[in-house]
Short mmCIF file of C-alpha atoms and ligand atoms in Angstrom, two decimals:
data_model
loop_
_atom_site.label_atom_id
_atom_site.label_comp_id
_atom_site.label_asym_id
_atom_site.label_seq_id
_atom_site.Cartn_x
_atom_site.Cartn_y
_atom_site.Cartn_z
CA MET A 8 -13.75 21.19 20.20
CA ASN A 9 -15.05 19.05 23.64
CA LYS A 10 -13.45 16.43 25.44
CA ASP A 11 -14.41 14.29 27.02
CA THR A 12 -13.21 13.39 30.56
CA HIS A 13 -13.43 10.05 30.46
CA VAL A 14 -11.46 8.84 28.05
CA LEU A 15 -9.03 11.18 28.83
CA GLU A 16 -8.48 9.27 32.50
CA PHE A 17 -7.20 7.02 29.71
CA ALA A 18 -5.45 9.12 27.69
CA GLN A 19 -3.91 9.99 30.90
CA GLY A 20 -2.70 6.25 32.57
CA SER A 21 0.54 4.62 33.18
CA SER A 22 1.60 1.40 33.24
CA ASP A 23 4.09 1.19 36.79
CA GLU A 24 7.26 1.83 34.80
CA GLY A 25 5.50 5.25 34.54
CA LEU A 26 5.31 3.95 29.95
CA PRO A 27 2.58 4.84 28.30
CA LEU A 28 0.28 1.60 27.97
CA ILE A 29 -0.76 0.87 24.85
CA ASN A 30 -2.89 -2.56 23.84
CA GLU A 31 -3.63 -3.12 26.94
CA ALA A 32 -7.02 -4.39 27.31
CA PRO A 33 -9.56 -5.48 30.15
CA SER A 34 -11.52 -7.20 28.28
CA ASP A 35 -12.21 -9.44 25.88
CA ASP A 36 -16.40 -8.65 25.12
CA ARG A 37 -16.90 -9.18 21.51
CA ALA A 38 -17.94 -6.05 20.04
CA PRO A 39 -21.51 -5.81 17.80
CA LYS A 40 -20.93 -6.39 14.68
CA SER A 41 -22.39 -4.04 11.62
CA THR A 42 -24.83 -4.75 9.90
CA THR A 43 -25.63 -2.56 6.82
CA SER A 44 -25.82 -4.35 3.81
CA ARG A 45 -23.37 -2.08 1.98
CA PRO A 46 -21.60 1.30 3.22
CA SER A 47 -23.47 4.96 3.54
CA ALA A 48 -22.90 6.53 -0.06
CA ALA A 49 -21.14 9.20 2.18
CA MET A 50 -18.60 6.49 3.57
CA MET A 51 -18.19 5.32 -0.12
CA GLY A 52 -17.43 9.08 -0.69
CA VAL A 53 -15.30 9.51 1.69
CA VAL A 54 -13.27 6.23 0.99
CA CYS A 55 -12.87 7.62 -2.88
CA PHE A 56 -11.50 11.12 -2.04
CA ALA A 57 -8.74 9.63 0.74
CA ALA A 58 -8.58 7.02 -2.60
CA LEU A 59 -7.58 9.79 -4.80
CA SER A 60 -4.39 9.36 -3.22
CA GLY A 61 -3.35 5.77 -4.67
CA PHE A 62 -4.22 6.92 -7.98
CA LEU A 63 -1.57 9.21 -7.47
CA PHE A 64 0.70 7.08 -6.32
CA GLY A 65 0.08 4.21 -9.17
CA TYR A 66 0.40 7.21 -12.15
CA ASP A 67 3.17 8.82 -10.58
CA THR A 68 4.94 5.50 -10.36
CA SER A 69 4.28 4.59 -13.75
CA ALA A 70 4.16 8.01 -15.67
CA ILE A 71 7.55 7.80 -15.87
CA SER A 72 8.51 4.94 -18.63
CA GLY A 73 6.93 7.21 -21.28
CA VAL A 74 8.33 10.58 -20.02
CA LEU A 75 11.87 8.89 -20.28
CA LEU A 76 11.49 7.92 -23.78
CA VAL A 77 10.48 11.36 -24.80
CA MET A 78 12.47 13.81 -22.73
CA ASP A 79 13.62 16.18 -24.99
CA PRO A 80 16.83 16.92 -24.44
CA PRO A 81 16.97 13.20 -23.28
CA LEU A 82 18.68 11.76 -20.02
CA THR A 83 21.13 10.75 -19.86
CA VAL A 84 21.76 6.83 -18.18
CA PRO A 85 22.79 7.05 -14.41
CA GLN A 86 20.05 10.45 -15.01
CA ASN A 87 17.50 8.13 -16.26
CA GLU A 88 18.24 6.24 -12.52
CA VAL A 89 18.68 9.06 -10.76
CA PHE A 90 14.76 10.80 -11.74
CA VAL A 91 12.95 6.73 -11.63
CA SER A 92 14.54 6.22 -8.10
CA ILE A 93 15.03 9.17 -6.20
CA ALA A 94 11.13 9.15 -6.42
CA LEU A 95 11.25 5.48 -4.81
CA LEU A 96 13.76 7.18 -1.65
CA ALA A 97 11.18 9.77 -0.89
CA ALA A 98 8.33 7.43 -0.73
CA ALA A 99 10.41 5.25 2.04
CA ILE A 100 11.79 9.20 3.68
CA GLY A 101 8.02 10.16 3.82
CA SER A 102 6.16 7.70 4.76
CA PRO A 103 8.23 7.78 8.46
CA ILE A 104 7.41 11.68 7.92
CA GLY A 105 4.04 10.92 7.29
CA GLY A 106 2.94 8.58 10.07
CA SER A 107 4.06 9.98 12.82
CA LEU A 108 2.06 13.42 11.84
CA SER A 109 -1.14 11.69 11.24
CA ASP A 110 -0.68 10.22 15.01
CA ARG A 111 0.34 13.83 16.59
CA PHE A 112 -2.34 15.70 14.16
CA GLY A 113 -4.83 13.23 12.23
CA ARG A 114 -5.22 11.58 9.78
CA ARG A 115 -6.98 14.10 8.21
CA VAL A 116 -4.36 16.72 7.77
CA ALA A 117 -1.58 14.43 7.03
CA ILE A 118 -3.83 13.11 3.97
CA GLY A 119 -3.96 17.01 3.30
CA ILE A 120 0.07 17.89 3.38
CA SER A 121 0.06 14.74 0.86
CA SER A 122 -2.38 16.40 -1.35
CA LEU A 123 -0.66 19.63 -0.99
CA LEU A 124 2.69 17.83 -1.68
CA PHE A 125 1.54 16.20 -4.84
CA CYS A 126 0.30 19.31 -6.03
CA ILE A 127 3.58 21.21 -5.54
CA GLY A 128 6.18 18.43 -6.97
CA SER A 129 3.15 18.49 -10.10
CA LEU A 130 3.80 21.71 -10.57
CA VAL A 131 7.70 22.39 -10.35
CA LEU A 132 8.22 19.17 -12.78
CA ALA A 133 5.57 20.65 -15.19
CA LEU A 134 6.66 23.96 -15.67
CA GLY A 135 10.30 23.62 -14.51
CA PRO A 136 13.51 24.14 -16.58
CA ASP A 137 15.40 22.03 -19.53
CA SER A 138 17.03 19.33 -17.98
CA ASP A 139 19.94 21.10 -19.73
CA ALA A 140 20.03 24.54 -18.67
CA THR A 141 21.72 25.38 -15.83
CA GLY A 142 20.31 23.75 -12.60
CA GLY A 143 17.93 22.51 -14.34
CA PHE A 144 18.19 18.82 -13.58
CA ALA A 145 18.16 19.88 -10.11
CA VAL A 146 15.17 21.20 -9.75
CA LEU A 147 13.59 18.73 -12.05
CA LEU A 148 15.10 16.13 -8.96
CA VAL A 149 13.16 18.23 -6.66
CA GLY A 150 10.37 17.42 -8.61
CA ARG A 151 10.13 14.03 -8.43
CA ALA A 152 11.24 14.03 -4.57
CA ILE A 153 8.58 15.88 -3.74
CA VAL A 154 6.08 13.95 -5.10
CA GLY A 155 7.64 10.82 -3.68
CA SER A 156 7.77 12.44 -0.45
CA ALA A 157 3.57 13.26 -1.45
CA ILE A 158 3.73 8.72 -2.15
CA GLY A 159 5.24 8.28 0.88
CA VAL A 160 3.19 10.14 2.72
CA SER A 161 -0.41 9.47 2.05
CA SER A 162 0.26 5.16 1.14
CA ALA A 163 1.02 5.36 5.01
CA ILE A 164 -1.88 6.74 5.85
CA VAL A 165 -4.87 6.40 3.10
CA PRO A 166 -5.17 2.59 4.47
CA MET A 167 -5.37 2.52 8.08
CA PHE A 168 -7.55 5.78 7.85
CA VAL A 169 -10.32 4.16 5.64
CA ALA A 170 -9.62 0.86 8.13
CA GLU A 171 -10.80 3.11 11.26
CA LEU A 172 -13.57 4.14 9.44
CA SER A 173 -14.85 1.33 7.74
CA PRO A 174 -17.48 -1.12 10.00
CA PRO A 175 -16.22 -4.77 9.88
CA LYS A 176 -17.62 -6.75 6.78
CA TRP A 177 -17.05 -4.21 4.63
CA ARG A 178 -13.55 -3.09 6.00
CA GLY A 179 -11.49 -5.38 3.34
CA SER A 180 -13.07 -4.24 0.54
CA LEU A 181 -13.05 -0.73 1.39
CA MET A 182 -9.44 -0.42 2.08
CA GLY A 183 -9.50 -2.59 -1.58
CA VAL A 184 -10.95 1.18 -3.44
CA GLN A 185 -7.52 2.61 -2.79
CA ILE A 186 -4.84 -0.36 -4.15
CA ALA A 187 -7.92 -0.44 -7.49
CA ALA A 188 -6.91 3.47 -7.83
CA ILE A 189 -3.26 2.52 -7.66
CA THR A 190 -3.79 0.10 -10.70
CA PHE A 191 -6.28 2.07 -12.23
CA GLY A 192 -3.62 5.26 -11.98
CA GLN A 193 -0.41 2.60 -13.27
CA PHE A 194 -2.78 1.85 -15.94
CA ILE A 195 -4.46 5.26 -16.86
CA SER A 196 -0.72 6.40 -16.22
CA TYR A 197 0.50 4.36 -19.80
CA LEU A 198 -2.44 5.03 -22.17
CA VAL A 199 -1.63 9.05 -21.19
CA ASP A 200 1.75 8.11 -22.11
CA VAL A 201 0.93 6.36 -25.10
CA ALA A 202 -1.53 9.16 -26.52
CA LEU A 203 1.42 11.89 -25.81
CA LEU A 204 4.41 10.17 -27.15
CA PRO A 205 4.59 11.87 -30.21
CA ALA A 206 5.39 15.15 -29.51
CA ALA A 207 8.63 15.52 -27.50
CA ASN A 208 7.90 18.30 -25.02
CA ASN A 209 4.50 16.31 -23.55
CA TRP A 210 6.40 14.89 -21.04
CA ARG A 211 5.50 18.38 -19.32
CA TRP A 212 2.08 17.50 -19.81
CA MET A 213 2.67 13.79 -18.68
CA LEU A 214 3.51 14.68 -15.39
CA GLY A 215 1.42 17.70 -14.36
CA VAL A 216 -1.67 15.21 -15.30
CA PRO A 217 -1.75 14.50 -11.90
CA LEU A 218 -2.30 18.08 -10.46
CA VAL A 219 -5.76 17.94 -11.20
CA PRO A 220 -6.54 15.07 -9.42
CA ALA A 221 -4.50 16.38 -6.37
CA LEU A 222 -6.61 19.60 -6.25
CA ILE A 223 -9.63 18.18 -6.28
CA GLN A 224 -8.27 15.47 -3.22
CA LEU A 225 -7.03 18.57 -1.20
CA VAL A 226 -10.38 20.67 -1.87
CA GLY A 227 -12.29 17.37 -0.89
CA VAL A 228 -10.35 17.16 2.50
CA PHE A 229 -10.83 20.80 3.17
CA LEU A 230 -14.72 20.43 2.73
CA PHE A 231 -15.79 17.04 3.35
CA VAL A 232 -13.23 14.25 4.36
CA PRO A 233 -13.36 13.80 8.02
CA GLU A 234 -10.83 13.23 11.14
CA SER A 235 -10.80 9.22 11.93
CA PRO A 236 -13.32 8.78 14.59
CA LEU A 237 -10.69 6.53 15.99
CA TRP A 238 -7.96 8.97 15.78
CA LEU A 239 -10.61 12.04 17.67
CA ALA A 240 -11.71 9.13 20.46
CA SER A 241 -8.39 8.43 21.43
CA HIS A 242 -6.92 11.88 21.87
CA GLY A 243 -9.64 13.08 23.64
CA LEU A 244 -12.53 14.38 21.54
CA VAL A 245 -14.88 11.76 21.90
CA ALA A 246 -18.32 14.15 20.99
CA ASP A 247 -16.60 14.98 17.34
CA ALA A 248 -16.21 11.20 17.11
CA HIS A 249 -19.46 10.61 17.43
CA LYS A 250 -20.60 13.29 14.80
CA VAL A 251 -17.98 11.81 11.87
CA ILE A 252 -19.80 8.64 13.31
CA ARG A 253 -23.08 9.59 12.60
CA ARG A 254 -22.29 11.65 9.34
CA ILE A 255 -21.27 8.12 7.41
CA ALA A 256 -21.90 5.36 9.34
CA HIS A 257 -25.61 5.86 9.03
CA ALA A 258 -27.73 2.55 9.98
CA ASP A 259 -24.50 1.68 11.36
CA PHE A 260 -23.99 3.87 13.77
CA ASP A 261 -24.94 2.10 16.97
CA ALA A 262 -22.57 -1.22 15.81
CA ALA A 263 -20.09 1.23 15.43
CA LEU A 264 -20.05 3.74 18.08
CA ALA A 265 -20.39 0.40 20.49
CA ASP A 266 -16.61 -0.46 18.51
CA LEU A 267 -15.05 2.80 19.42
CA ASN A 268 -15.78 2.58 22.72
CA HIS A 269 -14.99 -1.20 22.52
CA SER A 270 -11.53 -0.17 21.46
CA LEU A 271 -10.84 3.17 23.98
CA GLU A 272 -11.19 0.21 26.35
CA ILE A 273 -7.99 -0.86 24.79
CA ARG A 274 -5.92 2.00 26.53
CA GLN A 275 -3.79 3.93 23.79
CA ILE A 276 -0.99 6.92 25.16
CA GLU A 277 0.28 8.93 22.46
CA PRO A 278 3.99 7.94 22.82
CA ARG A 279 5.76 11.67 23.29
CA THR A 280 9.01 10.89 23.19
CA MET A 281 11.84 8.74 21.30
CA ARG A 282 11.96 6.16 24.04
CA GLU A 283 7.97 5.86 24.92
CA THR A 284 7.96 5.22 20.75
CA ALA A 285 10.65 2.46 20.89
CA ARG A 286 8.77 1.13 24.19
CA GLY A 287 5.33 1.19 22.38
CA LEU A 288 6.26 -0.65 19.11
CA TRP A 289 7.94 -3.24 21.15
CA LEU A 290 4.65 -3.47 23.12
CA ILE A 291 2.86 -4.71 19.57
CA ARG A 292 6.16 -6.61 17.90
CA SER A 293 4.17 -9.43 16.73
CA GLN A 294 2.04 -6.76 14.94
CA LEU A 295 4.91 -4.87 14.02
CA LEU A 296 6.59 -7.74 11.82
CA LEU A 297 4.33 -9.75 9.96
CA GLY A 298 3.39 -6.24 8.93
CA CYS A 299 7.08 -5.46 7.33
CA ALA A 300 7.16 -9.25 6.13
CA LEU A 301 3.40 -8.22 4.24
CA GLN A 302 5.52 -5.08 2.41
CA ALA A 303 8.82 -7.11 2.08
CA PHE A 304 7.46 -9.80 0.68
CA GLN A 305 4.71 -7.75 -1.60
CA GLN A 306 7.98 -5.88 -3.39
CA LEU A 307 10.28 -9.26 -2.88
CA VAL A 308 8.13 -11.47 -5.10
CA GLY A 309 9.38 -9.37 -7.80
CA ILE A 310 5.80 -7.11 -9.26
CA ASN A 311 7.62 -4.18 -9.62
CA THR A 312 9.79 -5.77 -12.54
CA ILE A 313 6.71 -6.22 -14.29
CA MET A 314 4.77 -3.11 -13.28
CA TYR A 315 7.93 -1.37 -14.78
CA TYR A 316 9.72 -3.45 -17.31
CA SER A 317 6.94 -5.65 -18.76
CA SER A 318 8.16 -4.71 -22.00
CA VAL A 319 11.61 -5.37 -21.80
CA ILE A 320 10.72 -8.97 -20.06
CA LEU A 321 8.12 -9.44 -23.27
CA SER A 322 10.93 -7.98 -25.90
CA GLN A 323 13.37 -9.99 -24.58
CA SER A 324 11.45 -13.11 -25.18
CA GLY A 325 11.25 -12.25 -28.78
CA PHE A 326 7.63 -10.30 -28.42
CA GLY A 327 6.85 -6.82 -30.35
CA ASP A 328 9.39 -4.79 -31.65
CA LYS A 329 11.79 -3.29 -28.92
CA SER A 330 12.11 -0.46 -31.74
CA HIS A 331 8.78 0.56 -31.02
CA PRO A 332 8.20 2.40 -28.05
CA ARG A 333 4.29 3.15 -28.82
CA ASP A 334 4.00 -0.91 -28.93
CA ALA A 335 5.91 -1.34 -25.86
CA MET A 336 3.90 1.04 -23.98
CA LEU A 337 0.72 -0.69 -25.56
CA MET A 338 1.80 -4.12 -24.09
CA SER A 339 2.30 -2.29 -20.37
CA ALA A 340 -1.05 -0.87 -20.78
CA ALA A 341 -2.59 -3.71 -21.19
CA VAL A 342 -0.57 -5.56 -18.47
CA ALA A 343 -1.49 -2.65 -16.17
CA GLY A 344 -5.28 -3.09 -17.00
CA GLY A 345 -4.80 -6.82 -16.16
CA ASN A 346 -3.42 -5.84 -12.68
CA ALA A 347 -6.35 -3.30 -11.74
CA LEU A 348 -9.45 -5.82 -13.20
CA PHE A 349 -8.14 -8.85 -11.25
CA THR A 350 -7.50 -5.79 -8.02
CA LEU A 351 -10.80 -5.94 -8.06
CA VAL A 352 -11.51 -9.70 -7.82
CA ALA A 353 -9.69 -8.74 -4.99
CA ILE A 354 -12.23 -6.62 -3.77
CA TYR A 355 -15.07 -9.04 -3.64
CA LEU A 356 -13.32 -11.84 -2.33
CA VAL A 357 -11.16 -10.72 0.41
CA ASP A 358 -13.61 -10.34 2.95
CA ARG A 359 -15.63 -13.02 1.69
CA VAL A 360 -12.97 -15.40 1.72
CA GLY A 361 -10.70 -13.77 4.00
CA ARG A 362 -7.77 -12.23 3.85
CA ARG A 363 -5.13 -15.84 5.32
CA LYS A 364 -6.80 -17.85 2.16
CA LEU A 365 -6.86 -15.24 -0.54
CA MET A 366 -2.80 -15.01 0.41
CA LEU A 367 -2.73 -18.44 0.95
CA TYR A 368 -4.64 -19.61 -2.34
CA THR A 369 -3.27 -17.61 -4.79
CA LEU A 370 0.66 -17.11 -3.84
CA PRO A 371 1.29 -20.72 -5.23
CA GLY A 372 -0.04 -19.20 -9.03
CA VAL A 373 2.20 -16.22 -7.95
CA ILE A 374 5.42 -18.97 -7.58
CA VAL A 375 4.17 -21.29 -10.67
CA ALA A 376 4.11 -18.02 -12.85
CA LEU A 377 7.32 -16.78 -11.52
CA GLY A 378 8.38 -20.90 -12.30
CA LEU A 379 7.25 -20.81 -15.44
CA MET A 380 9.06 -17.27 -16.67
CA SER A 381 12.40 -18.29 -15.01
CA PHE A 382 12.32 -21.54 -17.52
CA THR A 383 10.81 -19.61 -20.63
CA PHE A 384 14.65 -16.96 -20.23
CA PHE A 385 16.70 -20.79 -19.45
CA ALA A 386 15.02 -22.37 -22.63
CA ILE A 387 15.67 -18.64 -24.70
CA ASN A 388 19.21 -18.89 -24.03
CA ALA A 389 20.35 -22.96 -24.17
CA ALA A 390 22.25 -24.21 -26.56
CA PRO A 391 20.27 -24.44 -29.76
CA THR A 392 21.11 -28.01 -30.43
CA SER A 393 19.65 -28.75 -26.33
CA ALA A 394 16.70 -30.55 -26.01
CA ILE A 395 14.75 -27.34 -24.44
CA ALA A 396 15.89 -25.32 -27.35
CA LEU A 397 12.40 -23.60 -28.17
CA PRO A 398 10.90 -21.75 -30.84
CA THR A 399 10.79 -18.09 -30.52
CA SER A 400 6.55 -18.21 -31.14
CA VAL A 401 6.79 -20.54 -27.81
CA THR A 402 9.35 -18.85 -25.53
CA SER A 403 6.59 -16.02 -26.96
CA GLY A 404 3.44 -17.38 -25.72
CA MET A 405 5.74 -18.69 -23.14
CA ALA A 406 6.29 -15.26 -21.10
CA LEU A 407 3.44 -13.55 -21.84
CA GLY A 408 1.53 -16.74 -20.47
CA GLY A 409 3.93 -16.14 -16.91
CA MET A 410 3.23 -12.77 -16.93
CA LEU A 411 -0.50 -12.80 -17.26
CA LEU A 412 -0.67 -15.76 -14.78
CA TYR A 413 1.94 -13.57 -12.22
CA ILE A 414 -0.39 -10.33 -13.01
CA CYS A 415 -3.71 -12.45 -12.05
CA THR A 416 -2.59 -14.42 -9.16
CA PHE A 417 -0.53 -11.13 -7.41
CA ALA A 418 -3.39 -8.51 -7.84
CA SER A 419 -6.17 -10.39 -6.04
CA GLY A 420 -3.68 -11.65 -3.18
CA MET A 421 -0.89 -9.97 -2.54
CA GLY A 422 -1.28 -6.70 -4.40
CA LEU A 423 -3.76 -5.79 -1.82
CA LEU A 424 -4.00 -7.88 1.01
CA PRO A 425 -0.90 -6.06 2.52
CA TRP A 426 -2.03 -2.92 2.54
CA ALA A 427 -5.61 -4.20 3.74
CA VAL A 428 -3.76 -5.76 6.65
CA THR A 429 -1.33 -3.63 8.09
CA GLY A 430 -3.74 -0.99 7.57
CA GLU A 431 -6.04 -2.83 10.53
CA ILE A 432 -3.79 -4.39 12.75
CA PHE A 433 -1.97 -1.84 14.94
CA PRO A 434 -4.54 -0.07 17.85
CA SER A 435 -4.66 3.63 16.57
CA ALA A 436 -2.41 5.71 18.59
CA LEU A 437 0.30 4.17 17.50
CA ALA A 438 -1.13 3.00 13.56
CA GLY A 439 0.46 6.07 12.15
CA ARG A 440 4.56 5.35 13.74
CA ALA A 441 3.64 1.41 12.79
CA ASN A 442 2.60 2.54 9.50
CA ALA A 443 6.17 4.05 8.91
CA VAL A 444 8.24 1.60 9.89
CA THR A 445 5.99 -0.97 7.20
CA THR A 446 5.51 1.28 4.25
CA ALA A 447 9.41 2.40 4.92
CA THR A 448 9.74 -1.43 4.48
CA ASN A 449 7.72 -1.69 1.60
CA TRP A 450 9.78 1.24 -0.51
CA LEU A 451 12.87 0.17 0.33
CA THR A 452 12.38 -3.02 -0.96
CA ASN A 453 10.94 -1.95 -4.43
CA LEU A 454 13.69 0.43 -4.55
CA ALA A 455 15.86 -2.55 -3.74
CA VAL A 456 14.25 -4.59 -6.28
CA SER A 457 13.61 -2.10 -9.16
CA ILE A 458 17.24 -1.00 -9.50
CA THR A 459 18.73 -4.28 -9.24
CA PHE A 460 16.23 -5.96 -11.53
CA LEU A 461 17.84 -5.13 -15.30
CA THR A 462 21.11 -5.85 -13.86
CA LEU A 463 20.52 -9.18 -12.44
CA PHE A 464 17.93 -9.68 -15.46
CA THR A 465 20.37 -9.13 -18.18
CA ALA A 466 23.71 -10.96 -16.35
CA TYR A 467 21.51 -14.10 -15.29
CA SER A 468 18.54 -13.89 -17.77
CA GLY A 469 15.45 -16.03 -16.26
CA ALA A 470 17.67 -16.96 -12.66
CA ALA A 471 16.54 -13.48 -11.39
CA PHE A 472 13.06 -14.96 -11.84
CA ALA A 473 13.38 -17.78 -9.56
CA GLY A 474 15.07 -15.60 -7.59
CA TYR A 475 11.49 -14.24 -6.71
CA ALA A 476 10.04 -17.44 -6.79
CA VAL A 477 12.23 -18.61 -3.71
CA ILE A 478 11.20 -15.80 -2.39
CA ALA A 479 8.05 -16.39 -2.48
CA VAL A 480 7.75 -19.77 -1.08
CA VAL A 481 9.80 -18.40 1.70
CA ALA A 482 6.50 -15.87 2.06
CA PHE A 483 3.78 -19.05 1.75
CA VAL A 484 5.40 -21.27 4.49
CA TYR A 485 5.63 -17.42 6.43
CA PHE A 486 1.58 -16.45 6.00
CA TYR A 487 1.24 -20.10 6.75
CA PHE A 488 2.23 -19.73 9.97
CA LYS A 489 2.26 -16.14 11.64
CA LEU A 490 -0.55 -14.42 8.67
CA PRO A 491 -4.11 -15.11 11.40
CA GLU A 492 -7.51 -14.16 10.03
CA THR A 493 -8.78 -10.92 10.52
CA ALA A 494 -11.82 -10.61 8.30
CA GLY A 495 -15.19 -9.69 9.73
CA LEU A 496 -13.19 -9.01 13.42
CA SER A 497 -13.56 -5.34 15.00
CA LEU A 498 -10.72 -3.75 15.14
CA SER A 499 -10.33 -3.96 19.22
CA GLU A 500 -10.93 -8.01 18.47
CA ILE A 501 -8.13 -7.43 16.21
CA GLN A 502 -6.35 -6.35 19.28
CA LEU A 503 -7.30 -8.55 21.19
CA LEU A 504 -5.89 -10.91 18.61
CA PHE A 505 -2.00 -9.81 18.29
CA GLN A 506 -1.69 -8.53 22.66
CA ASP A 507 -2.28 -12.64 23.04
CA ARG A 508 0.74 -13.21 20.36
CA ASN A 509 2.71 -10.36 22.56
CA ASN A 510 2.20 -11.10 26.05
CA SER A 511 4.61 -14.57 25.69
CA GLY A 512 3.30 -17.07 27.70
CA GLY A 513 -0.05 -15.32 27.14
CA LYS A 514 -3.03 -17.52 25.49
CA THR A 515 -2.81 -19.44 22.04
CA GLU A 516 -6.21 -20.62 22.10
CA ARG A 517 -8.17 -17.63 20.66
CA ARG A 518 -4.90 -17.45 17.42
CA LYS A 519 -5.19 -21.25 17.16
CA GLU A 520 -9.17 -20.94 16.71
CA ALA A 521 -8.42 -17.16 14.49
CA ILE A 522 -6.21 -18.71 11.98
CA GLN A 523 -8.48 -22.29 11.65
C1 BGC B 604 1.80 -1.93 -4.50
C2 BGC B 604 2.97 -1.53 -6.17
C3 BGC B 604 2.30 -2.31 -7.02
C4 BGC B 604 1.12 -2.23 -7.21
C5 BGC B 604 0.84 -2.87 -8.45
C6 BGC B 604 1.20 -2.29 -5.21
O1 BGC B 604 0.36 -2.66 -4.27
O2 BGC B 604 2.25 -1.47 -3.75
O3 BGC B 604 4.31 -1.61 -5.47
O4 BGC B 604 3.35 -1.19 -8.14
O5 BGC B 604 0.76 -2.84 -6.17
O6 BGC B 604 -0.36 -2.44 -8.90
#
């Protein structure tokens, strides 16, 4: 591989204090915009291979509900809880590791490692001992932890990998392919669960299915998926970066090259020590805070109470019969199907309407839906004589309506935007580590909400949803003031936008302009 001395000069530069210079842009010339009407087929192919991680993320986090219903011998309640949450915890630990690996060794290597982990974890779960064999449950936990760490690694890397190779005009939609794959994976997992529910030992198949997409991705990473051109160039491998751009950008070659060169003007040094990393992250603190807020709010508005427990919520509202697991799984499949469908709406709108508007237009729907669900359970629990006591047919209809409104509006904005925005706002040399922090925030808040929901719902009923609604209102206010518009900007322009925010007392005009 060839190294380019010009870029190496940048890479070896340092600030007056001898610290790495990150996010320091010498000029604010705008890079040429992409011109093609569609991303090339090669680029779409690469994005789809990378997005297989999203399918695995969605499948593995959801298939578990069916698995727990048919596991033989069945797990005890505490075992159930540990078996579910260990994957979320492992994802929270895996994301920082994956993020750092991807800055050091490249995005492609890190994606390859996550596919390998998915293969190993799926094999351990599918072929492992029964939970009541000596050490059997421990082996199953290890399998689940391996799968969880693979989810963590890939969720930290894939959005930024896709952002680094996409033309600005299509970046939001291309990053959305990964989110569509998550929701499609969730939908398919419920269908697979429904199909395999009748036989007790089918839980092994349920957990083994991901081996197939994981193997396909592993082979794809070896044979087809290139390294991110921005990562290559920021590591001095400019000639290789040009080759990748030539291969995947086609008609957009000139614009992609210009944006790459422009990004390289922003001096980026990969930090080598903990101190340098901490200093680097401090220099990009406004992006980091925004990224963590996006990911935390995504989870704290309660999406996974619906994704993981829709059947419990609906049956409590008087809908269906909770003693039939198949019906419950079908209900969950319908909710997950709606989620997948509206993610396509988000993909269509994210570049056309813009990130900021899409967030501010869809979040009120989430707030209304949560309010409706809260009111429904409030009415259910009211004394039959109370003025707001309603018949079961009405409460079940309200709960279903609230849930559908929630899913449509969440999937059209909040489902995609945190991943898309965190994928595009960090300078390349630090993007892995920064995404490590924001993605770990996502998984830790997911864990916190998922393990507390059933207790809160049992103890306080609809008040749980009122709590998520209040958080959604806070999120709306925060995004109104802090979320800038990044749609259509090149990655280098986005850096300039945040540079103003990070330099206290810096220029604020451009920021105001971008927020309009
Ligand atoms: C979230 C997941 C959630 C999914 C629902 C994703 O964007 O990160 O936690 O389960 O959306 O579709």
